[in-house]
mmCIF file of C-alpha atoms in Angstrom:
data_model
loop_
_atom_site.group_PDB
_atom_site.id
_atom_site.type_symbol
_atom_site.label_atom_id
_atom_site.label_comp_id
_atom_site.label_asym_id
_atom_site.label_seq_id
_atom_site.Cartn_x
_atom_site.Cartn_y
_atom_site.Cartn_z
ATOM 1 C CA UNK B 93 106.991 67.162 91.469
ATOM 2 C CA UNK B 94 109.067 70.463 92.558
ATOM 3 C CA UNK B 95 106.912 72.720 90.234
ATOM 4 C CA UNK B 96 103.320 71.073 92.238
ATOM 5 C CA UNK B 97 105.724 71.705 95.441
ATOM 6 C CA UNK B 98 106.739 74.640 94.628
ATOM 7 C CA UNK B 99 103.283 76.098 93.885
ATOM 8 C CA UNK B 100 102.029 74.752 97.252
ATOM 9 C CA UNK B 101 104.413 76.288 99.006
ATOM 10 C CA UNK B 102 103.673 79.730 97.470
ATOM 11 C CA UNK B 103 100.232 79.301 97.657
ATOM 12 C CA UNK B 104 100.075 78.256 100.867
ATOM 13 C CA UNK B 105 102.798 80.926 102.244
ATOM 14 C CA UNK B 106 100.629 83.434 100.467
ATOM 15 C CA UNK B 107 97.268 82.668 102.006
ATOM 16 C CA UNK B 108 98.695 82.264 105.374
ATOM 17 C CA UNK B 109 100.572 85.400 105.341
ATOM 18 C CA UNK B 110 97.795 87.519 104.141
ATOM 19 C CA UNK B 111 95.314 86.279 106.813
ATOM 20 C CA UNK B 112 97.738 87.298 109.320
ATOM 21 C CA UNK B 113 98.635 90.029 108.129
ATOM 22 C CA UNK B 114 94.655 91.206 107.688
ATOM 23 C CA UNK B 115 94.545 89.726 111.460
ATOM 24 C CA UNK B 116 97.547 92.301 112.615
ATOM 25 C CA UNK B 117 95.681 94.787 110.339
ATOM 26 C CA UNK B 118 92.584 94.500 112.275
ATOM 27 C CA UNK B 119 94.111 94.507 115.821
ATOM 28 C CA UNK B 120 96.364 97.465 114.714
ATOM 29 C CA UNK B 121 93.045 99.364 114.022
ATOM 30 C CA UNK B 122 91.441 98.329 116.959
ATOM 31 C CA UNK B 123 94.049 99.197 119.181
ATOM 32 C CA UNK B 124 96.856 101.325 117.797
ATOM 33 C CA UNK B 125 99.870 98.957 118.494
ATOM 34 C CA UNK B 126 102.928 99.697 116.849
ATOM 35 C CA UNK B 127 103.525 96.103 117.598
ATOM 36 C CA UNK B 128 100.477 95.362 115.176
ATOM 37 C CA UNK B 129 101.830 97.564 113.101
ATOM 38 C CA UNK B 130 104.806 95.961 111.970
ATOM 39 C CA UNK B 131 103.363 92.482 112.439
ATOM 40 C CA UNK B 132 100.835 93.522 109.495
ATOM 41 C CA UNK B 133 103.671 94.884 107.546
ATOM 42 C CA UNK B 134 106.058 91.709 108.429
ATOM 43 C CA UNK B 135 103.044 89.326 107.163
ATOM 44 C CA UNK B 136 101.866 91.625 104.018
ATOM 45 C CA UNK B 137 105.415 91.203 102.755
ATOM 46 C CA UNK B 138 105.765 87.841 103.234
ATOM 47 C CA UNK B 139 102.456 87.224 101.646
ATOM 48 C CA UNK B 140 103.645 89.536 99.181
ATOM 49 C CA UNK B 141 106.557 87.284 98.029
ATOM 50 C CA UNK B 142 105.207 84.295 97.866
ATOM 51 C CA UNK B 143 102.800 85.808 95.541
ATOM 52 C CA UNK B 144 105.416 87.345 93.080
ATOM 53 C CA UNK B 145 107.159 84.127 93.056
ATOM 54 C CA UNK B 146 103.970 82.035 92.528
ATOM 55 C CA UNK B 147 103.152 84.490 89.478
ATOM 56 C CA UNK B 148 106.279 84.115 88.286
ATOM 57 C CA UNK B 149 106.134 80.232 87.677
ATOM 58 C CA UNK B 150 102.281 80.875 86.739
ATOM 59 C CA UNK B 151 103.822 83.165 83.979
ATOM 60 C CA UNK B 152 106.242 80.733 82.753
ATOM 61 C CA UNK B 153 104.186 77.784 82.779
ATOM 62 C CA UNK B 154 101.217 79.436 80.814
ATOM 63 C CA UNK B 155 102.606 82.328 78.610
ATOM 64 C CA UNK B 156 106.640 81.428 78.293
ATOM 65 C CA UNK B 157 106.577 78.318 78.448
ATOM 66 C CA UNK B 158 110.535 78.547 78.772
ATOM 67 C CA UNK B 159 110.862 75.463 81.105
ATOM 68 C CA UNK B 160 112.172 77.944 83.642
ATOM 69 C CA UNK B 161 110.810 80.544 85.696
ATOM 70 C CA UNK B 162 112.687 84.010 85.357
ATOM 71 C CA UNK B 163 115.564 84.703 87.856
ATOM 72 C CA UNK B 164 114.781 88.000 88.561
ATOM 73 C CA UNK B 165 111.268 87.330 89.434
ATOM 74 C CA UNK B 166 112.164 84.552 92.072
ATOM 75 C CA UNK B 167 114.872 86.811 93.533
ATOM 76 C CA UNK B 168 112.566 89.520 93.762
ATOM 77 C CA UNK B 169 110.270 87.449 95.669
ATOM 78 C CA UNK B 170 112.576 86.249 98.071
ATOM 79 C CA UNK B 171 113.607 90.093 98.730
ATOM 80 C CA UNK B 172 110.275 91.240 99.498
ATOM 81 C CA UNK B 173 110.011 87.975 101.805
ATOM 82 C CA UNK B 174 113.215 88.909 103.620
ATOM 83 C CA UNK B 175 111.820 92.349 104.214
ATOM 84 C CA UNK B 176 108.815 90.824 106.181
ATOM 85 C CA UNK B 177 110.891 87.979 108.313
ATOM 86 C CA UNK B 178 113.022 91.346 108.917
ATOM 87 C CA UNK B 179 110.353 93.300 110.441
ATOM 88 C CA UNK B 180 109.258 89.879 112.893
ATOM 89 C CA UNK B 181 113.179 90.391 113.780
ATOM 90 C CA UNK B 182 112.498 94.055 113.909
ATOM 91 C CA UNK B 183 109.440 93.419 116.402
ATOM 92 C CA UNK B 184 111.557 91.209 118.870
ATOM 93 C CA UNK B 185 114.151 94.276 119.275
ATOM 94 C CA UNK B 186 116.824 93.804 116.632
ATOM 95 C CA UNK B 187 117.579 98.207 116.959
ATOM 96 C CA UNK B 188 120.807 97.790 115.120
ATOM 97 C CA UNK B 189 120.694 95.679 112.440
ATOM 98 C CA UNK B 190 122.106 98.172 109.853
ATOM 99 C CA UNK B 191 125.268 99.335 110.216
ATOM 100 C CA UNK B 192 125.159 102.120 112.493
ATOM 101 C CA UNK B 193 128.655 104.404 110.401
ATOM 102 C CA UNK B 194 127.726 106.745 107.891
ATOM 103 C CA UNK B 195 130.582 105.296 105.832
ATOM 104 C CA UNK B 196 129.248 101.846 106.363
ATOM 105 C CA UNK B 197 125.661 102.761 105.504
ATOM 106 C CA UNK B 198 126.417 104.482 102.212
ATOM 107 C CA UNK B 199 128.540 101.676 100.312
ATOM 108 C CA UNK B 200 126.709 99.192 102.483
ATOM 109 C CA UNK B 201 124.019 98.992 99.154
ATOM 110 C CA UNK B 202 127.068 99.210 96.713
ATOM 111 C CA UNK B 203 127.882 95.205 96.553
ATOM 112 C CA UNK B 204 124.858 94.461 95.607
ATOM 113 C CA UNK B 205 124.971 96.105 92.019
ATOM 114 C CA UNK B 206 128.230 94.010 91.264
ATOM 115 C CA UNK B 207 126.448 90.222 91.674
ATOM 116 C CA UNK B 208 124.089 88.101 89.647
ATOM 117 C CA UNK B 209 120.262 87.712 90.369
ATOM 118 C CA UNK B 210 121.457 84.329 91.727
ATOM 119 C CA UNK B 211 124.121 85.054 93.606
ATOM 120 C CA UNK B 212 121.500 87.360 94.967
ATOM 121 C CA UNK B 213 118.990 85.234 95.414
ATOM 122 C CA UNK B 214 121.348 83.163 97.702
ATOM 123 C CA UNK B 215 122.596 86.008 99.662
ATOM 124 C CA UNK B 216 118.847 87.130 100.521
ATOM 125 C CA UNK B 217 118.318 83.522 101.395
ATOM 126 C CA UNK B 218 121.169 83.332 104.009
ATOM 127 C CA UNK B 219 119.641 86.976 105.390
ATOM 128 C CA UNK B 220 116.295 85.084 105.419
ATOM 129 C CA UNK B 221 117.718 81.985 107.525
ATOM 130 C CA UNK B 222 119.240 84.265 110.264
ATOM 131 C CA UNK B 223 116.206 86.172 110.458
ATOM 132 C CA UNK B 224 114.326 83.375 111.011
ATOM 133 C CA UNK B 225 116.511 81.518 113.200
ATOM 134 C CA UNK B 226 116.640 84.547 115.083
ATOM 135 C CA UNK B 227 112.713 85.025 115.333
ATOM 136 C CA UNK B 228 112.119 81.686 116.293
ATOM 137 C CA UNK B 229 115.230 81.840 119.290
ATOM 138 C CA UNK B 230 113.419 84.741 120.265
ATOM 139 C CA UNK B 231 109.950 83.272 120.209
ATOM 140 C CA UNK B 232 110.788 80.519 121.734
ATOM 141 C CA UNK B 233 112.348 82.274 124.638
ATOM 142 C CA UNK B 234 109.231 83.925 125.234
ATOM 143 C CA UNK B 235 107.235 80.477 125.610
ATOM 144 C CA UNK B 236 109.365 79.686 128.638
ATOM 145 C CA UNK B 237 108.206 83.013 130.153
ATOM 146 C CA UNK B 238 105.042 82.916 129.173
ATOM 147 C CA UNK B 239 104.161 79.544 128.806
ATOM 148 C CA UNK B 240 101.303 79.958 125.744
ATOM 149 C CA UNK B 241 100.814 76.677 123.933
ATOM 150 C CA UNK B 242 100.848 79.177 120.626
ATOM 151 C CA UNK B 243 103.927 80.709 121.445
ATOM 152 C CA UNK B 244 105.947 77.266 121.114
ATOM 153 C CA UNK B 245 103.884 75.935 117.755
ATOM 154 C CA UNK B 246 104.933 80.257 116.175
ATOM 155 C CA UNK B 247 108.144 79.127 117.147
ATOM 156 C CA UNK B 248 108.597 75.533 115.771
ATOM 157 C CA UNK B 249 106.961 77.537 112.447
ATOM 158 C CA UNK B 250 109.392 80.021 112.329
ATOM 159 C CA UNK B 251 112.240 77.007 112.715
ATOM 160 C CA UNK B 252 111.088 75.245 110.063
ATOM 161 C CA UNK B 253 110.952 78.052 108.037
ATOM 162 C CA UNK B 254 114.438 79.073 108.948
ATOM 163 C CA UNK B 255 115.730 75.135 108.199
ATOM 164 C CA UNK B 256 113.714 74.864 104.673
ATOM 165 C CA UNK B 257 115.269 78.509 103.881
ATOM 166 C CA UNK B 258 118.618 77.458 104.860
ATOM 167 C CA UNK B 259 118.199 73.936 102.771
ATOM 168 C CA UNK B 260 116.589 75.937 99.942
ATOM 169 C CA UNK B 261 120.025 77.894 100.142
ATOM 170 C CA UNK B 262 122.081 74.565 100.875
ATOM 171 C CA UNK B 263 120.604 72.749 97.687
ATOM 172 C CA UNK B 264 122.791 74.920 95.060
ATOM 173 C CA UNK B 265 125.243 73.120 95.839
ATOM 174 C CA UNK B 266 123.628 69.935 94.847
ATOM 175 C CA UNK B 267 121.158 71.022 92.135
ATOM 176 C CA UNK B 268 119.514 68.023 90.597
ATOM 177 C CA UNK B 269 118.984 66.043 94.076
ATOM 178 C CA UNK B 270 115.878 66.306 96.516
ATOM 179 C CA UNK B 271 117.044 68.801 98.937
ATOM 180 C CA UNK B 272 115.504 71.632 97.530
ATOM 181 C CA UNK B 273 111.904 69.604 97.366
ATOM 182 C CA UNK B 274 112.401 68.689 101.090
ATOM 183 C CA UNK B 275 112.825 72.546 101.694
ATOM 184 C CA UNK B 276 110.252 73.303 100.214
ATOM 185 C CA UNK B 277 108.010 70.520 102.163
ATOM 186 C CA UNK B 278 109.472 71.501 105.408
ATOM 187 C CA UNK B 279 108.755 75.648 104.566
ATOM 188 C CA UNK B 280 104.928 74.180 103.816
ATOM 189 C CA UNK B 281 104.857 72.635 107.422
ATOM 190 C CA UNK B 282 106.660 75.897 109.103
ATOM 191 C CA UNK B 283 103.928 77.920 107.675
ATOM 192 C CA UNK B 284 100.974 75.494 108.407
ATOM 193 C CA UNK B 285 102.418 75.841 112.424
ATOM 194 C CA UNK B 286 102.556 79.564 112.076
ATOM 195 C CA UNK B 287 98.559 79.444 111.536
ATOM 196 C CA UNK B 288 97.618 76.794 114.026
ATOM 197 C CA UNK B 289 97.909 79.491 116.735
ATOM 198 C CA UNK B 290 96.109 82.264 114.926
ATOM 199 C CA UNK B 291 93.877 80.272 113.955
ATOM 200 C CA UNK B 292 91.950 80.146 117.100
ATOM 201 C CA UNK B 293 92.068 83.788 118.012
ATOM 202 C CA UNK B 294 88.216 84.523 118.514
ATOM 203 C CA UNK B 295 87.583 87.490 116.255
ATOM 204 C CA UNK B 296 83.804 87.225 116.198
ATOM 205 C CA UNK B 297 83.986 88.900 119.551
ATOM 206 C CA UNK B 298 85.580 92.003 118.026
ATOM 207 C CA UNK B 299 83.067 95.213 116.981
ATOM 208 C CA UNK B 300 85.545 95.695 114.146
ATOM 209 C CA UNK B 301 85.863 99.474 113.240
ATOM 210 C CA UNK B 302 82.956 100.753 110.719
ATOM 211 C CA UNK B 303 85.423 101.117 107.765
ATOM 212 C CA UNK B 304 86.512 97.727 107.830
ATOM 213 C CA UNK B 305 83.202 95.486 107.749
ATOM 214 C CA UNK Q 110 112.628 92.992 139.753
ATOM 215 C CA UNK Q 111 110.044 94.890 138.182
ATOM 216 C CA UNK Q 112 108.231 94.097 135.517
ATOM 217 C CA UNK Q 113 108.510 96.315 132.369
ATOM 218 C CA UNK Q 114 104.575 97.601 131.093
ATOM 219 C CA UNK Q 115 104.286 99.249 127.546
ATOM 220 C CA UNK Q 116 101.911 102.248 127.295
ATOM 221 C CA UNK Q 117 99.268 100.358 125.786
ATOM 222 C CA UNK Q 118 99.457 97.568 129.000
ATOM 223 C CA UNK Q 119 99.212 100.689 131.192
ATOM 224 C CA UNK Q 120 95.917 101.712 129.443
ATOM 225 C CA UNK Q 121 94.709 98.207 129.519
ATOM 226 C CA UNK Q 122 95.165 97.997 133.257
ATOM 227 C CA UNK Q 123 93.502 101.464 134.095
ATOM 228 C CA UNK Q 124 90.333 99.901 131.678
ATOM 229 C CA UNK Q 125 90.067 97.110 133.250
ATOM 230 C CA UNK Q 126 90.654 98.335 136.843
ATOM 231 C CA UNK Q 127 87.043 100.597 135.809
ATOM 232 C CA UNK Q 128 85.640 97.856 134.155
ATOM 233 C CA UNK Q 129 86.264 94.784 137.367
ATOM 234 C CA UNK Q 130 86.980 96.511 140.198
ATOM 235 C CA UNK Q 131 84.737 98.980 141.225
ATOM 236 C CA UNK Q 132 81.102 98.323 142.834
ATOM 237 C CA UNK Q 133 80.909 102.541 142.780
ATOM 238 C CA UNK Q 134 78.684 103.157 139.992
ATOM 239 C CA UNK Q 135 80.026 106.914 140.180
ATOM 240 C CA UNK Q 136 83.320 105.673 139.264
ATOM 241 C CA UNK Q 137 86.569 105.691 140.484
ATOM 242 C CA UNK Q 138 89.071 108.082 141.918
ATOM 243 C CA UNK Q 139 92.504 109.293 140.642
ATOM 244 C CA UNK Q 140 93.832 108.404 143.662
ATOM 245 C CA UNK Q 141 92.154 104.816 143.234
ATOM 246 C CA UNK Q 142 93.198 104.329 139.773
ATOM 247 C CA UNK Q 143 97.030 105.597 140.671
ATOM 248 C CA UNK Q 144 97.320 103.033 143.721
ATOM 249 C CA UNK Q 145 95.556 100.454 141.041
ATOM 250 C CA UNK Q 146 97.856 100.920 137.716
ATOM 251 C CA UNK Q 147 101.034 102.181 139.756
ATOM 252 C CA UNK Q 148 101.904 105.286 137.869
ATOM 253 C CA UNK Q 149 102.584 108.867 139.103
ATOM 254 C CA UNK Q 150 99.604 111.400 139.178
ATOM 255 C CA UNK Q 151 101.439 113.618 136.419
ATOM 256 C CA UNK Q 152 101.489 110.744 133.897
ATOM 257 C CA UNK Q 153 97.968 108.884 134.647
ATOM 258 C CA UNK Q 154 96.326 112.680 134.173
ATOM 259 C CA UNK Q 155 97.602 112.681 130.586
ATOM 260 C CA UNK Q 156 96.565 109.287 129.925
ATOM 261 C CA UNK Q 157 93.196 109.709 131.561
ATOM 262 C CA UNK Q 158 92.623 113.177 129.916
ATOM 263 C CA UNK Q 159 93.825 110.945 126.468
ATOM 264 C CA UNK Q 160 91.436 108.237 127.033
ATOM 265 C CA UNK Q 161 87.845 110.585 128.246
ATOM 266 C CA UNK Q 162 88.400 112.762 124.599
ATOM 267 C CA UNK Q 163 89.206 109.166 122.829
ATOM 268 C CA UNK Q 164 85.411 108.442 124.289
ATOM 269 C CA UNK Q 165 87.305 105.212 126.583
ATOM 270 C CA UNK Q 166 86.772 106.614 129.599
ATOM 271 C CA UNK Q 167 83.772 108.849 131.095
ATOM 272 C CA UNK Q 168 84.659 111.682 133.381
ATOM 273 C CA UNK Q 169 81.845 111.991 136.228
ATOM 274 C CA UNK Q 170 81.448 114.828 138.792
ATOM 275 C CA UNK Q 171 80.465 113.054 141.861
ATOM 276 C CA UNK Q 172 80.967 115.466 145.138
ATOM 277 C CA UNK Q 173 83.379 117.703 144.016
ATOM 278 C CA UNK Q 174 85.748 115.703 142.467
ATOM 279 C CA UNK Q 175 86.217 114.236 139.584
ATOM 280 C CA UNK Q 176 85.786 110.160 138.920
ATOM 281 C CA UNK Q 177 86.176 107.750 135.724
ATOM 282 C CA UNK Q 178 83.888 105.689 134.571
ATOM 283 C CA UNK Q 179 84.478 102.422 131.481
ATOM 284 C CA UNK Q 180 82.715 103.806 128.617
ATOM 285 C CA UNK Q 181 80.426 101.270 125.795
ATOM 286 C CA UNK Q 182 83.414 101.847 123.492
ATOM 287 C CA UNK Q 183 86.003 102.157 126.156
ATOM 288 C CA UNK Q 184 84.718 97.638 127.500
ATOM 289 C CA UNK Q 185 84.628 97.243 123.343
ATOM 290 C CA UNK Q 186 88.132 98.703 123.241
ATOM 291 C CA UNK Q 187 89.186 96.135 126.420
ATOM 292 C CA UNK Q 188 87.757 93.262 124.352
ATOM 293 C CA UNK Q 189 89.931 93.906 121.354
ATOM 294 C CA UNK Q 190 92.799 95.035 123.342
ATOM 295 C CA UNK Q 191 92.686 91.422 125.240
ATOM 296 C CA UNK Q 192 91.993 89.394 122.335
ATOM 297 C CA UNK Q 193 95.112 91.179 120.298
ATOM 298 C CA UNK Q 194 97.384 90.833 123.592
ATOM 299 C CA UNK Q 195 96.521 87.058 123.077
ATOM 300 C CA UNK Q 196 97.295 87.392 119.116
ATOM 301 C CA UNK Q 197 100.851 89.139 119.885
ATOM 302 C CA UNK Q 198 101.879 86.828 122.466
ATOM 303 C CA UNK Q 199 101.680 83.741 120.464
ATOM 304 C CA UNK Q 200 104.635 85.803 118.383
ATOM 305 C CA UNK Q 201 106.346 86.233 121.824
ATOM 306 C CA UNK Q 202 105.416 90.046 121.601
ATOM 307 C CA UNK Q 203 103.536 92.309 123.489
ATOM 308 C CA UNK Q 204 101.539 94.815 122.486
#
């Protein structure tokens, strides 16, 4: 049941984020938006991770056959996912999320090479969740100035995703119980809401430049 | 209190003041276009000089002076520029 979840999830999280990310693409070339700009790299990222990770159990399930998908390669996926819920961050004015001291900035990397892939894996996850939490405070902040019935369904997307990464982070603690498969259902929903909106954007209006069709 | 515009909601205002607002096929002024998008003369000539060698805009010579005119490419440009405005703001962003 978690492995069919899990590979939902990915897939799912991987579709969605590429066809946003070709979206932001698209409207980046169209219109030079730096905004677009980091929205396509935000989305390719996050498509990008759920893809490693899906490979990863693909890997395991049809060549190892180990019973358990590689550490590194699910930690690696989460990283490149944090990367992209970073730049959504990023795009809603987050200027100083790295330590601004020199002194700060140079060991700030140093930690890292003196943990485990998991204990990785869960500090990336924690990073995730106040990314996300942030985004979708953010977002949702925006639908009460704006009042654009996307807006609020981006931001519900971007809560979920924030809850099912902070229960996907919660559920070491209880390993064999079904947290981590309600994280993973919840994550599915969060991303479904992120493409309701997009969704309905009317691209067929849009002369696309000649390089892309 | 005033509300903040990003460049590209500048250009998107001078397009579509071109595009809705003027009956004048010959185009419309500088002075027209800096009472319509609110921005001093110095930093509407750069955009406008930006925009007629991007192909957005067409620069007429109508009486002496000079008047702007919404290209093919320049209402194509508007099109995307509204429908990726719409895109961003369902992320609560602007573009």
């Amino acid at each position: 049941m978690e492995f069919l979840l899990e590979n939902i999830l990915n897939l799912v999280g991987f579709l969605v984020g590429l066809v946003i990310g070709i979206m932001s693409y698209i409207g980046f070339r169209n219109t030079g938006s730096p905004t677009l700009f980091r929205l396509t790299i935000a989305f390719f990222s996050i498509s990008s991770g759920f893809f490693v990770i899906w490979s990863g159990y693909m890997i395991e399930d049809f060549v190892l056959k180990s019973g358990n998908i590689e550490r590194w390669i699910q930690t690696l996926g989460i990283v490149i996912q944090t990367v992209g819920y970073f730049f959504i961050a990023f795009s809603h004015s987050i200027k100083s999320f790295f330590p601004k001291s020199r002194y700060f900035r140079s060991i700030g990397i140093f930690p890292l090479f003196l943990v485990s892939s998991v204990q990785l894996e869960h500090i990336f996850r924690s990073i995730s969740f106040i990314l996300l939490a942030y985004g979708a405070i953010e977002t949702m902040l925006s639908y009460f100035e704006n009042k654009n019935k996307g807006t609020i369904s981006v931001a519900v997307g971007l809560a979920l995703l924030a809850l099912g990464e902070f229960l996907g982070w919660y559920s070491f603690l209880f390993p064999e119980s079904i947290l981590y498969s309600i994280s993973m259902i919840i994550k599915i929903g969060g991303l479904l809401a992120l493409f309701i909106p997009i969704s309905k954007v009317p691209l067929t209006k849009i002369k696309f430049d000649e390089g892309l069709e | 209190m005033a509300e903040y515009r990003t460049h590209m909601k500048i250009i998107g205002d001078i397009l579509a003041t071109t595009r809705d607002d003027l009956r004048d096929e010959d185009g419309a002024t500088v002075t027209y276009l800096i009472r319509k998008a609110n921005i001093s003369h110095s930093r509407i000539s750069r955009i406008l000089k930006t925009l007629v060698s991007q192909g957005l805009l067409e620069q007429v010579d109508s009486q002496g002076s000079n008047k702007y005119k919404i290209s093919q490419s320049g209402r194509e440009f508007l099109q995307a520029y509204y429908t990726f405005t719409n895109f961003a703001e369902n992320f609560g962003l602007s573009i």
